[in-house]
Coordinates of C-alpha atoms in Angstrom, one line a residue:
M1 CA -27.1 -211.2 1.3
V2 CA -26.8 -208.7 4.1
D3 CA -23.2 -209.6 4.7
V4 CA -22.4 -209.2 1.0
I5 CA -24.1 -205.8 0.9
G6 CA -22.2 -204.7 4.0
A7 CA -18.9 -205.7 2.5
A8 CA -19.7 -203.9 -0.7
G9 CA -20.5 -200.8 1.3
L10 CA -17.2 -200.9 3.1
L11 CA -15.3 -201.4 -0.2
G12 CA -17.1 -198.4 -1.6
T13 CA -16.3 -196.3 1.4
A14 CA -12.6 -197.2 1.3
T15 CA -12.5 -196.4 -2.4
D16 CA -14.0 -193.0 -1.8
A17 CA -11.5 -192.2 1.0
E18 CA -8.6 -193.2 -1.2
M19 CA -9.9 -191.0 -4.0
L20 CA -10.3 -188.1 -1.6
A21 CA -6.8 -188.6 -0.4
V22 CA -5.5 -188.7 -4.0
R23 CA -7.4 -185.5 -4.8
L24 CA -6.2 -183.7 -1.6
G25 CA -2.6 -184.7 -2.4
H26 CA -3.0 -183.4 -6.0
A27 CA -4.4 -180.1 -4.7
Q28 CA -1.5 -179.8 -2.3
R29 CA 1.0 -180.3 -5.1
L30 CA -0.8 -177.8 -7.4
G31 CA -0.9 -175.2 -4.7
N32 CA 2.5 -176.1 -3.4
M33 CA 1.1 -176.3 0.1
G34 CA 0.7 -178.8 2.9
W35 CA -0.5 -179.1 6.5
A36 CA 1.4 -179.6 9.7
E37 CA 0.7 -180.2 13.4
W38 CA 2.9 -179.7 16.5
H39 CA 1.7 -181.1 19.8
M40 CA 3.3 -179.3 22.8
H41 CA 2.7 -181.9 25.5
T42 CA 3.8 -185.0 23.6
G43 CA 6.4 -183.3 21.4
E44 CA 4.8 -185.1 18.4
T45 CA 5.0 -183.4 15.0
V46 CA 3.0 -184.5 12.0
W47 CA 3.6 -183.2 8.4
S48 CA 1.8 -183.9 5.2
E49 CA 3.8 -185.2 2.3
Q50 CA 3.9 -181.8 0.6
V51 CA 5.5 -180.1 3.6
Y52 CA 8.5 -182.4 3.2
A53 CA 8.7 -181.3 -0.4
I54 CA 8.5 -177.6 0.6
F55 CA 11.4 -178.0 3.1
G56 CA 13.3 -180.2 0.7
R57 CA 13.5 -182.8 3.4
D58 CA 13.5 -186.6 3.0
P59 CA 10.4 -188.1 4.7
H60 CA 12.6 -190.8 6.3
Q61 CA 14.2 -188.0 8.4
G62 CA 10.8 -187.2 9.8
P63 CA 9.4 -183.7 10.4
I64 CA 11.2 -180.8 12.0
A65 CA 10.3 -180.4 15.7
L66 CA 9.0 -177.0 16.7
P67 CA 12.1 -176.1 18.8
D68 CA 14.3 -176.9 15.8
L69 CA 12.3 -174.9 13.2
A70 CA 14.2 -171.7 13.8
E71 CA 17.4 -173.3 12.7
H72 CA 16.0 -173.6 9.1
V73 CA 14.6 -170.0 9.0
E74 CA 16.7 -167.2 7.4
P75 CA 18.2 -165.3 10.3
G76 CA 16.7 -162.0 9.2
D77 CA 13.2 -163.6 9.4
A78 CA 13.6 -165.3 12.8
A79 CA 11.7 -162.5 14.5
A80 CA 8.7 -163.1 12.2
L81 CA 8.6 -166.7 13.2
D82 CA 8.8 -165.9 16.9
R83 CA 5.9 -163.4 16.6
L84 CA 3.9 -166.0 14.8
L85 CA 4.4 -168.7 17.4
W86 CA 3.8 -166.3 20.3
S87 CA 0.6 -165.0 18.7
V88 CA -0.9 -168.4 18.1
L89 CA -0.3 -169.6 21.6
Q90 CA -1.8 -166.5 23.2
G91 CA -5.1 -166.6 21.4
D92 CA -7.8 -168.8 19.9
E93 CA -7.7 -167.3 16.4
R94 CA -5.7 -168.2 13.4
V95 CA -2.7 -166.0 12.6
Q96 CA -0.4 -165.9 9.6
A97 CA 3.1 -164.7 8.6
E98 CA 5.7 -164.9 5.9
F99 CA 9.3 -165.9 6.3
R100 CA 12.1 -167.5 4.4
I101 CA 13.9 -170.8 4.8
R102 CA 17.1 -172.2 3.4
R103 CA 16.8 -175.7 1.9
G104 CA 20.4 -175.8 0.8
L105 CA 23.3 -173.7 -0.4
G106 CA 21.7 -170.7 -2.1
D107 CA 18.2 -172.2 -2.2
L108 CA 16.1 -169.6 -0.4
R109 CA 12.4 -170.1 -0.3
D110 CA 9.5 -167.8 0.6
L111 CA 6.8 -169.4 2.8
R112 CA 3.4 -168.3 4.0
V113 CA 2.3 -170.0 7.2
V114 CA -1.3 -169.9 8.6
L115 CA -1.6 -171.4 12.1
E116 CA -4.3 -171.8 14.7
P117 CA -4.1 -173.3 18.2
L118 CA -5.0 -176.8 19.1
A119 CA -7.4 -176.4 22.0
G120 CA -7.1 -178.5 25.2
P121 CA -8.8 -178.5 28.5
G122 CA -6.5 -175.9 30.1
G123 CA -5.7 -174.0 26.9
P124 CA -3.7 -174.6 23.7
V125 CA -1.9 -177.9 23.6
G126 CA -0.3 -177.3 20.2
M127 CA -0.9 -175.8 16.8
H128 CA -1.8 -176.8 13.4
G129 CA -2.1 -175.1 10.1
V130 CA -1.1 -174.7 6.4
I131 CA 2.3 -174.0 5.0
Q132 CA 2.6 -172.8 1.4
D133 CA 5.7 -172.2 -0.8
I134 CA 5.1 -168.8 -2.4
T135 CA 8.6 -168.4 -3.8
G136 CA 7.5 -168.2 -7.4
R137 CA 4.9 -165.6 -6.7
R138 CA 7.2 -163.4 -4.6
R139 CA 10.0 -163.8 -7.3
A140 CA 7.5 -162.7 -10.0
E141 CA 6.4 -159.7 -7.8
R142 CA 10.1 -158.8 -7.3
M143 CA 10.7 -159.0 -11.0
V144 CA 7.7 -156.8 -11.8
S145 CA 8.8 -154.4 -9.2
E146 CA 12.4 -154.3 -10.5
S147 CA 11.1 -153.9 -14.1
R148 CA 8.9 -151.0 -13.0
R149 CA 11.8 -149.4 -11.2
Q150 CA 14.1 -149.8 -14.3
L151 CA 11.3 -148.4 -16.5
L152 CA 11.0 -145.4 -14.3
E153 CA 14.7 -144.9 -14.2
A154 CA 14.8 -145.2 -18.0
R155 CA 12.1 -142.7 -18.4
E156 CA 13.8 -140.3 -16.1
Q157 CA 17.1 -140.8 -17.9
A158 CA 15.4 -140.3 -21.3
A159 CA 13.7 -137.1 -20.0
E160 CA 17.0 -135.8 -18.7
E161 CA 18.8 -136.7 -22.0
R162 CA 16.1 -135.0 -24.0
H163 CA 16.4 -131.9 -21.8
V164 CA 20.2 -131.9 -22.3
M165 CA 20.0 -132.3 -26.0
L166 CA 17.3 -129.7 -26.4
A167 CA 19.3 -127.3 -24.3
L168 CA 22.4 -128.0 -26.4
R169 CA 20.4 -127.4 -29.6
E170 CA 19.1 -124.2 -28.1
A171 CA 22.6 -123.1 -27.3
I172 CA 23.8 -123.9 -30.8
L173 CA 20.7 -122.9 -32.6
P174 CA 18.5 -120.5 -30.6
A175 CA 14.9 -120.6 -31.7
P176 CA 13.7 -117.1 -32.7
A177 CA 10.8 -115.5 -30.9
G178 CA 8.3 -114.4 -33.5
C179 CA 9.4 -113.1 -36.9
L180 CA 13.0 -112.1 -37.5
D181 CA 13.4 -108.3 -38.2
L182 CA 15.0 -108.3 -41.6
P183 CA 14.7 -105.6 -44.4
H184 CA 11.5 -105.9 -46.5
T185 CA 11.1 -109.5 -45.3
G186 CA 9.3 -111.3 -42.6
I187 CA 10.8 -114.6 -41.4
A188 CA 9.5 -117.1 -39.0
V189 CA 11.0 -120.4 -38.0
R190 CA 9.7 -123.6 -36.3
Y191 CA 11.9 -126.3 -35.0
V192 CA 9.8 -129.3 -34.1
P193 CA 11.6 -131.9 -32.1
A194 CA 10.8 -135.6 -32.5
E195 CA 8.4 -137.0 -29.9
K196 CA 10.8 -139.8 -29.1
T197 CA 14.0 -138.7 -27.2
A198 CA 16.3 -141.0 -29.1
N199 CA 15.2 -139.4 -32.5
L200 CA 16.3 -135.9 -31.8
G201 CA 18.4 -135.1 -34.8
G202 CA 20.5 -132.6 -36.7
D203 CA 17.9 -130.4 -38.4
W204 CA 19.0 -126.7 -38.6
F205 CA 18.2 -123.4 -40.2
E206 CA 19.9 -120.1 -40.9
A207 CA 18.4 -116.7 -41.7
T208 CA 20.8 -113.7 -41.5
P209 CA 21.9 -110.6 -43.5
T210 CA 25.2 -110.9 -45.4
P211 CA 27.8 -108.1 -45.7
D212 CA 26.6 -107.4 -49.3
G213 CA 23.1 -106.7 -48.2
R214 CA 21.5 -110.0 -49.2
L215 CA 19.7 -112.4 -46.9
L216 CA 21.2 -115.9 -46.4
L217 CA 18.3 -118.4 -46.0
A218 CA 19.1 -122.0 -45.4
I219 CA 17.7 -125.2 -43.8
G220 CA 19.3 -128.6 -43.6
D221 CA 19.4 -132.0 -41.9
V222 CA 22.4 -134.0 -40.8
S223 CA 22.0 -137.8 -40.8
G224 CA 21.7 -139.7 -37.5
H225 CA 20.2 -138.8 -34.2
G226 CA 21.2 -137.8 -30.7
L227 CA 24.3 -135.9 -29.6
P228 CA 26.5 -137.0 -32.5
A229 CA 24.1 -135.6 -35.1
I230 CA 23.7 -132.4 -33.1
S231 CA 27.5 -132.0 -33.0
R232 CA 27.8 -132.5 -36.7
M233 CA 24.9 -130.2 -37.3
A234 CA 26.8 -127.4 -35.4
Q235 CA 30.0 -128.0 -37.4
L236 CA 28.1 -127.8 -40.7
R237 CA 26.1 -124.7 -39.8
H238 CA 29.0 -122.8 -38.5
A239 CA 31.0 -123.7 -41.6
L240 CA 28.2 -122.3 -43.7
V241 CA 28.1 -119.0 -41.8
G242 CA 31.9 -118.6 -42.3
L243 CA 31.8 -119.5 -46.0
T244 CA 29.0 -117.0 -46.5
M245 CA 31.5 -114.2 -45.8
T246 CA 33.1 -115.0 -49.2
G247 CA 30.1 -113.7 -51.0
Q248 CA 30.0 -116.7 -53.3
A249 CA 26.7 -118.1 -54.7
A250 CA 24.7 -120.8 -53.0
N251 CA 25.8 -123.6 -55.3
R252 CA 29.4 -122.8 -54.7
L253 CA 28.8 -122.9 -50.9
L254 CA 27.3 -126.4 -51.3
D255 CA 30.4 -127.5 -53.2
W256 CA 32.5 -126.5 -50.2
L257 CA 30.1 -128.0 -47.7
N258 CA 30.2 -131.3 -49.6
D259 CA 34.0 -131.4 -49.4
L260 CA 33.7 -130.7 -45.7
V261 CA 31.3 -133.6 -45.1
L262 CA 33.3 -136.0 -47.3
H263 CA 36.6 -135.3 -45.6
Q264 CA 35.8 -134.1 -42.1
L265 CA 32.5 -135.7 -41.0
C266 CA 33.1 -139.3 -41.6
D267 CA 30.2 -141.6 -42.2
T268 CA 27.8 -138.7 -42.4
T269 CA 25.5 -137.4 -45.0
A270 CA 23.3 -134.2 -45.0
T271 CA 20.6 -132.4 -47.0
A272 CA 20.3 -128.7 -47.4
V273 CA 18.7 -125.8 -49.2
I274 CA 20.7 -122.7 -49.4
G275 CA 19.8 -119.4 -51.0
H276 CA 20.4 -115.7 -51.1
L277 CA 17.5 -113.3 -51.3
D278 CA 18.2 -109.8 -52.6
P279 CA 15.7 -107.5 -50.9
R280 CA 16.0 -104.9 -53.7
T281 CA 15.3 -107.2 -56.7
R282 CA 13.4 -109.9 -54.7
V283 CA 15.4 -112.5 -56.6
F284 CA 16.0 -115.7 -54.6
A285 CA 19.2 -117.5 -55.9
W286 CA 19.2 -120.9 -54.4
A287 CA 20.6 -124.4 -54.7
Q288 CA 19.8 -127.7 -53.0
A289 CA 21.6 -130.9 -51.9
G290 CA 19.2 -133.8 -51.7
N291 CA 16.5 -131.8 -50.1
M292 CA 12.9 -131.2 -51.2
A293 CA 12.3 -128.0 -53.1
P294 CA 10.7 -125.0 -51.2
I295 CA 7.0 -124.3 -51.6
L296 CA 6.0 -120.9 -53.1
V297 CA 2.7 -119.5 -52.0
R298 CA 1.4 -116.8 -54.4
D299 CA -2.2 -115.4 -54.5
G300 CA -3.5 -118.2 -52.4
T301 CA -2.0 -121.0 -54.5
A302 CA 0.9 -123.2 -53.3
R303 CA 3.3 -125.0 -55.6
H304 CA 6.8 -126.6 -55.4
L305 CA 9.6 -124.6 -57.1
D306 CA 11.4 -126.4 -59.9
Q307 CA 14.3 -128.2 -58.3
P308 CA 17.9 -127.6 -59.5
R309 CA 20.3 -130.5 -59.7
G310 CA 22.1 -131.3 -56.5
V311 CA 23.2 -134.5 -54.7
L312 CA 23.2 -135.3 -51.0
L313 CA 26.1 -133.8 -49.1
G314 CA 28.7 -136.4 -48.4
A315 CA 27.5 -138.8 -51.1
V316 CA 30.0 -138.2 -54.0
S317 CA 32.7 -135.8 -55.0
G318 CA 32.9 -133.7 -58.1
R319 CA 29.2 -133.4 -58.9
P320 CA 28.4 -129.7 -59.4
Y321 CA 25.4 -128.1 -57.8
E322 CA 23.0 -126.1 -60.0
L323 CA 21.9 -122.6 -59.2
A324 CA 18.2 -121.6 -59.6
M325 CA 16.8 -118.1 -59.8
T326 CA 13.3 -117.4 -58.5
K327 CA 11.7 -114.0 -58.8
L328 CA 9.5 -113.3 -55.8
M329 CA 6.6 -110.8 -55.6
P330 CA 5.2 -108.7 -52.8
G331 CA 2.9 -110.9 -50.8
D332 CA 4.7 -114.1 -51.7
V333 CA 5.5 -116.7 -49.0
L334 CA 8.4 -119.1 -49.4
L335 CA 8.4 -122.2 -47.2
M336 CA 11.7 -124.2 -46.8
F337 CA 11.5 -127.4 -44.8
T338 CA 13.4 -130.6 -44.0
D339 CA 12.0 -134.1 -44.7
G340 CA 10.9 -134.7 -41.1
L341 CA 8.0 -132.3 -41.8
V342 CA 6.3 -134.6 -44.4
E343 CA 7.8 -138.1 -43.9
R344 CA 6.1 -140.5 -41.5
R345 CA 6.2 -144.2 -41.1
T346 CA 2.4 -144.3 -41.3
R347 CA 2.1 -142.6 -44.6
G348 CA 4.0 -142.2 -47.9
I349 CA 6.1 -139.0 -48.6
D350 CA 3.8 -138.1 -51.5
T351 CA 0.8 -138.0 -49.1
G352 CA 2.8 -135.8 -46.7
L353 CA 3.8 -133.4 -49.5
A354 CA 0.2 -133.2 -50.7
L355 CA -0.9 -132.4 -47.1
A356 CA 1.8 -129.7 -46.9
L357 CA 0.7 -128.1 -50.2
A358 CA -2.9 -128.2 -49.2
A359 CA -2.1 -126.4 -45.9
A360 CA 0.5 -124.0 -47.3
H361 CA -1.9 -121.9 -49.4
R362 CA -3.4 -120.4 -46.2
V363 CA 0.0 -119.1 -44.9
Q364 CA 0.2 -115.3 -45.3
G365 CA 3.3 -113.2 -45.1
H366 CA 1.8 -110.6 -42.7
D367 CA 1.1 -113.3 -40.1
L368 CA 3.7 -115.9 -40.6
D369 CA 3.8 -117.1 -37.0
A370 CA 0.1 -118.1 -37.0
G371 CA 0.4 -119.5 -40.5
L372 CA 3.3 -121.9 -39.6
D373 CA 1.6 -123.1 -36.5
Q374 CA -1.6 -123.8 -38.4
L375 CA 0.4 -125.6 -41.2
L376 CA 2.1 -127.9 -38.6
A377 CA -1.3 -128.7 -37.1
D378 CA -2.9 -129.5 -40.5
I379 CA -0.2 -132.0 -41.5
G380 CA -0.4 -134.0 -38.3
G381 CA 1.7 -132.2 -35.6
P382 CA 5.1 -133.3 -34.4
N383 CA 6.7 -136.3 -36.1
P384 CA 7.2 -139.2 -33.6
E385 CA 10.2 -140.5 -35.5
D386 CA 12.1 -137.5 -36.7
D387 CA 12.6 -133.8 -35.9
A388 CA 11.8 -131.2 -38.5
C389 CA 12.7 -127.6 -39.4
L390 CA 10.3 -125.2 -41.2
L391 CA 11.5 -121.7 -42.4
G392 CA 8.8 -119.3 -43.6
V393 CA 9.8 -116.2 -45.7
G394 CA 7.2 -113.5 -46.4
I395 CA 7.9 -110.8 -49.0
L396 CA 6.6 -107.5 -47.6
A397 CA 5.2 -104.7 -49.7

């Protein structure tokens, strides 16, 4: 009975050892690490199975002897290996280092090696430690680092592009400081660039006296974004300024601008509101091309003007634009704006228009600057997706 019990105990011990070996092997494969020993006096080298896999070496070839290890290390990392070996043989503490090895043509691997001396009667007689393949980790770190670098470069480039485009817009369309000094009329303008660089577009305005004593008031938006839209915006606005010298009515000016867009600005459409304000009669004669009607603020009440007929510039040929006449009164405020003011991805245009009307009634002609700033804040600030132009006209007593 004793012999049977003893045999069963030995069998159980052997089974536990085998299970432990299996688990250790599994852990080495999961961590892609193995252990190694180099004995200086005997020249013996012992590797675990996973070290052969790390070096891409057939176990039948046997382990790599310590003097031959440098031949497998990337030349640029040979000094790191030398320092590691020197340090472990000079002390009694474990040391670690990282270096790269080549397993074949183009197969470069990153290794982390932790070694400690094998103590003997007269000092170290060798070394043993752990070797881990960290190629995947280092590759991921390099990818993250490269992605971060590219992101920073993209941000810097976007910021530079935004600066260039805003500077170009400023050169083409200078933003007025405060109210424009025009007879019997206060005028303030806000150009609100999109928050996203790529969405800077072709919104524009014009407010200037004409040779016959009237005031040309206009806003518009050219389709597209970026430098192409800004370039087409400049062409359209400069054409309008030139055509204004003819003295023709606003609807006739839109006829000519429509022909320009159709025949000279290919694959382009644009919206616009153009009007002439006579300071003596306070009659605003205006026309629109696919743009929302201006808002009139009178006695603390805001409403949209009735919109005359007019199609998008560049859409079709031969469709006449209708002229509307609006009599303004002292104290009135007229607000002309592009769609970027009220359109947002996060809300419908009707909601944006309702917000604009609700905020507009507080705008007063004697303090247009503060009124426009407050209106922009009340409707949600800058549009992330599109730029906007807002032109305020106050009729002075």
